[in-house]
Amino acid sequence: MLLCLPGVLSKQQVAECRRIAADAEWIDGSATAGQQSALVKRNMQLREESPQAKRMGDVVLDALAANQLFISAALPLKILPPLFNRYQGGESFGTHVDNAIRAVRGTPFRLRTDLSATLFLSEPEEYDGGELTVEGAFGAQEVKLPAGDMVLYPASSLHHVKPVTRGTRIASFFWLQSMVRDDGERALLFDLDNAIQDLARDQGLAHPVAVRLTGIYHNLLRRWADA
């Protein structure tokens, strides 16, 4: 399931992150690439242990913790500290798949990458190219979102970033481990949760059908969750 989440960061939070990034040191993006990905990765990124990356990462994590759509869709168990990249001057990232296991450098922390996320920090009109293209069961989907919006997609997907031929594309990217490993099961739970919320808005959360559906949701979550 590929899902676009609007307004994860407010325009003020985007501006704050852009101010922080303007004073930061950018390094070769291959620093966090796997062996195969490094062959096709041509971009820059903030040093992951830098104070700027940590400050911006805290902004992103706080916003995610308050975003009910993200929580419903991802059912997050562990989230890697967000990273930040920059594309300009023809830079791109060729077709690749993300590593199945990621670690935080210098720590014993590990997680299984069930989902990948890209949170856009540049407005679409600020640059040409730079579309994130994700290959799925129904073909390739191109994503280029307003600043503050985020796309969430299975980390098992082949994907690439097209060359940025004008301007600069800045984004946050990160991975998470979900409580529900299987993407199909997560999608069913997300659809069921949305149906319950729609019913609750129309009939109230205490409506007998809403109560039964809520019970089904939690029993499925209990069956499928790793937490």
CSV table of C-alpha atoms in Angstrom, one decimal:
chain,number,residue,atom,x,y,z
A,1,MET,CA,0.0,0.0,0.0
A,2,LEU,CA,1.3,3.4,-1.0
A,3,LEU,CA,-0.3,6.3,1.0
A,4,CYS,CA,0.2,10.0,0.8
A,5,LEU,CA,-0.3,11.9,4.1
A,6,PRO,CA,-1.0,15.6,3.8
A,7,GLY,CA,0.2,18.2,6.2
A,8,VAL,CA,2.4,16.0,8.4
A,9,LEU,CA,4.5,19.1,9.1
A,10,SER,CA,3.0,22.6,9.2
A,11,LYS,CA,4.4,25.3,6.9
A,12,GLN,CA,6.0,26.8,10.1
A,13,GLN,CA,7.7,23.5,10.9
A,14,VAL,CA,8.9,23.1,7.3
A,15,ALA,CA,10.4,26.6,7.5
A,16,GLU,CA,12.1,25.8,10.8
A,17,CYS,CA,13.6,22.6,9.3
A,18,ARG,CA,14.8,24.6,6.2
A,19,ARG,CA,16.5,27.2,8.5
A,20,ILE,CA,18.3,24.5,10.4
A,21,ALA,CA,19.4,22.7,7.3
A,22,ALA,CA,20.8,25.9,5.7
A,23,ASP,CA,23.5,26.0,8.4
A,24,ALA,CA,24.3,22.2,8.4
A,25,GLU,CA,27.1,20.2,6.8
A,26,TRP,CA,26.0,18.1,3.8
A,27,ILE,CA,28.0,14.9,3.0
A,28,ASP,CA,27.9,12.3,0.3
A,29,GLY,CA,24.6,10.4,0.5
A,30,SER,CA,26.3,7.0,0.0
A,31,ALA,CA,27.2,7.1,3.7
A,32,THR,CA,24.0,5.3,4.5
A,33,ALA,CA,23.6,3.3,1.3
A,34,GLY,CA,23.9,-0.5,1.1
A,35,GLN,CA,26.4,-2.1,-1.2
A,36,GLN,CA,24.1,-2.2,-4.2
A,37,SER,CA,22.4,1.1,-3.5
A,38,ALA,CA,25.7,3.0,-3.3
A,39,LEU,CA,26.3,2.2,-7.0
A,40,VAL,CA,23.2,4.3,-8.0
A,41,LYS,CA,22.9,6.9,-5.3
A,42,ARG,CA,24.0,10.4,-6.2
A,43,ASN,CA,22.9,12.9,-3.6
A,44,MET,CA,23.9,14.7,-0.4
A,45,GLN,CA,22.6,14.2,3.1
A,46,LEU,CA,23.0,15.6,6.5
A,47,ARG,CA,25.5,13.8,8.7
A,48,GLU,CA,23.2,11.6,10.8
A,49,GLU,CA,24.9,12.3,14.1
A,50,SER,CA,24.9,16.1,13.5
A,51,PRO,CA,23.0,18.3,16.0
A,52,GLN,CA,21.0,19.7,13.0
A,53,ALA,CA,19.8,16.3,11.9
A,54,LYS,CA,18.8,15.5,15.5
A,55,ARG,CA,16.9,18.7,15.9
A,56,MET,CA,15.0,18.3,12.6
A,57,GLY,CA,14.4,14.6,13.4
A,58,ASP,CA,12.8,15.5,16.7
A,59,VAL,CA,10.4,17.9,14.8
A,60,VAL,CA,9.5,15.0,12.5
A,61,LEU,CA,9.0,12.4,15.2
A,62,ASP,CA,6.9,14.8,17.3
A,63,ALA,CA,4.6,15.4,14.3
A,64,LEU,CA,4.3,11.7,13.5
A,65,ALA,CA,3.3,10.9,17.1
A,66,ALA,CA,0.4,13.3,16.8
A,67,ASN,CA,-0.7,12.2,13.3
A,68,GLN,CA,-3.6,9.7,13.6
A,69,LEU,CA,-3.6,8.9,9.9
A,70,PHE,CA,0.1,7.8,10.1
A,71,ILE,CA,-0.5,5.7,13.2
A,72,SER,CA,-3.6,4.0,11.7
A,73,ALA,CA,-1.7,3.2,8.4
A,74,ALA,CA,1.7,2.3,9.8
A,75,LEU,CA,0.9,0.8,13.2
A,76,PRO,CA,4.5,1.8,14.1
A,77,LEU,CA,6.5,-0.3,16.6
A,78,LYS,CA,10.0,1.2,16.0
A,79,ILE,CA,11.0,4.2,14.0
A,80,LEU,CA,14.6,4.9,12.9
A,81,PRO,CA,15.8,8.5,13.5
A,82,PRO,CA,14.8,10.5,10.4
A,83,LEU,CA,17.6,11.3,7.9
A,84,PHE,CA,17.7,14.2,5.5
A,85,ASN,CA,18.8,14.4,1.9
A,86,ARG,CA,19.3,16.9,-0.9
A,87,TYR,CA,19.2,16.6,-4.7
A,88,GLN,CA,20.4,19.2,-7.1
A,89,GLY,CA,22.4,19.6,-10.3
A,90,GLY,CA,21.2,16.4,-11.9
A,91,GLU,CA,21.6,14.2,-8.8
A,92,SER,CA,19.4,11.2,-8.7
A,93,PHE,CA,19.0,7.8,-7.0
A,94,GLY,CA,18.7,4.8,-9.4
A,95,THR,CA,16.4,1.9,-8.9
A,96,HIS,CA,17.0,-0.1,-5.7
A,97,VAL,CA,15.4,-1.8,-2.8
A,98,ASP,CA,16.0,-0.7,0.8
A,99,ASN,CA,17.9,-3.0,3.2
A,100,ALA,CA,15.7,-5.3,5.2
A,101,ILE,CA,17.5,-4.5,8.5
A,102,ARG,CA,18.7,-1.1,9.5
A,103,ALA,CA,20.8,0.0,12.4
A,104,VAL,CA,21.5,3.3,14.3
A,105,ARG,CA,25.2,3.9,13.9
A,106,GLY,CA,27.1,3.4,17.1
A,107,THR,CA,24.2,1.7,19.0
A,108,PRO,CA,22.8,-1.9,19.2
A,109,PHE,CA,19.4,-0.6,18.0
A,110,ARG,CA,18.1,-2.6,15.0
A,111,LEU,CA,14.8,-2.8,13.2
A,112,ARG,CA,13.2,-4.6,10.3
A,113,THR,CA,12.3,-2.2,7.6
A,114,ASP,CA,8.6,-2.8,6.9
A,115,LEU,CA,7.8,0.7,5.6
A,116,SER,CA,9.8,3.5,4.0
A,117,ALA,CA,8.8,7.2,4.2
A,118,THR,CA,9.7,10.3,2.4
A,119,LEU,CA,8.6,13.7,3.9
A,120,PHE,CA,9.0,16.5,1.4
A,121,LEU,CA,10.6,19.8,2.6
A,122,SER,CA,10.8,21.6,-0.7
A,123,GLU,CA,7.7,22.8,-2.7
A,124,PRO,CA,7.2,21.1,-6.1
A,125,GLU,CA,7.7,24.4,-7.9
A,126,GLU,CA,11.1,24.9,-6.4
A,127,TYR,CA,12.7,22.1,-8.6
A,128,ASP,CA,12.2,20.2,-11.8
A,129,GLY,CA,12.4,16.4,-11.7
A,130,GLY,CA,13.0,14.6,-8.4
A,131,GLU,CA,9.9,12.5,-8.5
A,132,LEU,CA,10.0,9.4,-6.2
A,133,THR,CA,8.9,6.5,-8.4
A,134,VAL,CA,7.7,3.4,-6.5
A,135,GLU,CA,7.0,0.1,-8.4
A,136,GLY,CA,4.1,-1.9,-7.2
A,137,ALA,CA,1.6,-4.5,-8.2
A,138,PHE,CA,-0.4,-2.0,-10.3
A,139,GLY,CA,2.6,-0.4,-12.0
A,140,ALA,CA,4.9,2.5,-11.2
A,141,GLN,CA,3.6,5.5,-9.2
A,142,GLU,CA,5.3,8.8,-9.3
A,143,VAL,CA,5.2,11.0,-6.2
A,144,LYS,CA,6.1,14.7,-5.8
A,145,LEU,CA,4.3,16.3,-2.9
A,146,PRO,CA,3.9,19.8,-1.4
A,147,ALA,CA,6.3,20.6,1.4
A,148,GLY,CA,5.1,19.1,4.7
A,149,ASP,CA,3.4,16.1,3.0
A,150,MET,CA,4.7,12.6,3.3
A,151,VAL,CA,4.5,9.3,1.3
A,152,LEU,CA,4.5,6.0,3.1
A,153,TYR,CA,5.2,2.8,1.1
A,154,PRO,CA,6.4,-0.8,1.5
A,155,ALA,CA,10.2,-0.9,2.0
A,156,SER,CA,10.2,-4.1,-0.1
A,157,SER,CA,9.3,-2.0,-3.2
A,158,LEU,CA,11.7,-1.2,-6.0
A,159,HIS,CA,11.9,2.6,-6.2
A,160,HIS,CA,14.1,5.4,-7.6
A,161,VAL,CA,14.3,9.2,-7.5
A,162,LYS,CA,14.5,10.9,-10.9
A,163,PRO,CA,17.3,13.5,-11.6
A,164,VAL,CA,16.7,17.0,-10.3
A,165,THR,CA,17.5,19.2,-13.3
A,166,ARG,CA,16.6,22.6,-11.7
A,167,GLY,CA,16.6,23.9,-8.2
A,168,THR,CA,17.0,21.8,-5.0
A,169,ARG,CA,14.9,19.0,-3.5
A,170,ILE,CA,15.2,18.6,0.2
A,171,ALA,CA,13.4,15.8,2.1
A,172,SER,CA,13.4,13.7,5.2
A,173,PHE,CA,13.5,9.9,4.8
A,174,PHE,CA,13.3,7.1,7.3
A,175,TRP,CA,12.2,3.6,7.9
A,176,LEU,CA,10.0,1.9,10.5
A,177,GLN,CA,9.1,-1.5,11.8
A,178,SER,CA,5.3,-2.0,12.1
A,179,MET,CA,3.5,-4.1,14.7
A,180,VAL,CA,2.0,-5.9,11.7
A,181,ARG,CA,4.7,-7.3,9.4
A,182,ASP,CA,2.5,-8.1,6.4
A,183,ASP,CA,1.6,-5.2,4.1
A,184,GLY,CA,-1.7,-6.8,3.0
A,185,GLU,CA,-2.8,-7.3,6.6
A,186,ARG,CA,-1.9,-3.7,7.5
A,187,ALA,CA,-3.9,-2.5,4.5
A,188,LEU,CA,-7.0,-4.5,5.7
A,189,LEU,CA,-6.7,-3.1,9.2
A,190,PHE,CA,-6.3,0.5,7.8
A,191,ASP,CA,-9.4,0.1,5.6
A,192,LEU,CA,-11.4,-1.4,8.6
A,193,ASP,CA,-10.2,1.5,10.9
A,194,ASN,CA,-11.4,4.0,8.3
A,195,ALA,CA,-14.7,2.3,8.0
A,196,ILE,CA,-15.2,2.4,11.8
A,197,GLN,CA,-14.3,6.1,11.9
A,198,ASP,CA,-16.8,6.9,9.1
A,199,LEU,CA,-19.5,5.0,10.9
A,200,ALA,CA,-18.7,6.7,14.2
A,201,ARG,CA,-19.0,10.1,12.6
A,202,ASP,CA,-22.4,9.2,11.2
A,203,GLN,CA,-23.9,7.1,13.9
A,204,GLY,CA,-21.7,7.6,17.0
A,205,LEU,CA,-19.0,5.3,18.4
A,206,ALA,CA,-21.5,3.6,20.6
A,207,HIS,CA,-23.6,2.4,17.7
A,208,PRO,CA,-23.9,-1.5,17.9
A,209,VAL,CA,-22.3,-2.0,14.5
A,210,ALA,CA,-19.4,0.3,15.4
A,211,VAL,CA,-18.9,-1.7,18.6
A,212,ARG,CA,-18.8,-5.0,16.7
A,213,LEU,CA,-16.5,-3.7,14.0
A,214,THR,CA,-14.1,-2.3,16.6
A,215,GLY,CA,-14.1,-5.7,18.3
A,216,ILE,CA,-13.2,-7.3,15.0
A,217,TYR,CA,-10.4,-4.8,14.4
A,218,HIS,CA,-8.8,-5.4,17.7
A,219,ASN,CA,-9.1,-9.2,17.4
A,220,LEU,CA,-7.4,-9.1,14.0
A,221,LEU,CA,-4.7,-6.8,15.4
A,222,ARG,CA,-4.3,-9.2,18.4
A,223,ARG,CA,-3.9,-12.1,15.9
A,224,TRP,CA,-1.4,-10.3,13.6
A,225,ALA,CA,0.6,-8.0,15.8
A,226,ASP,CA,4.2,-8.7,16.8
A,227,ALA,CA,4.2,-6.2,19.7
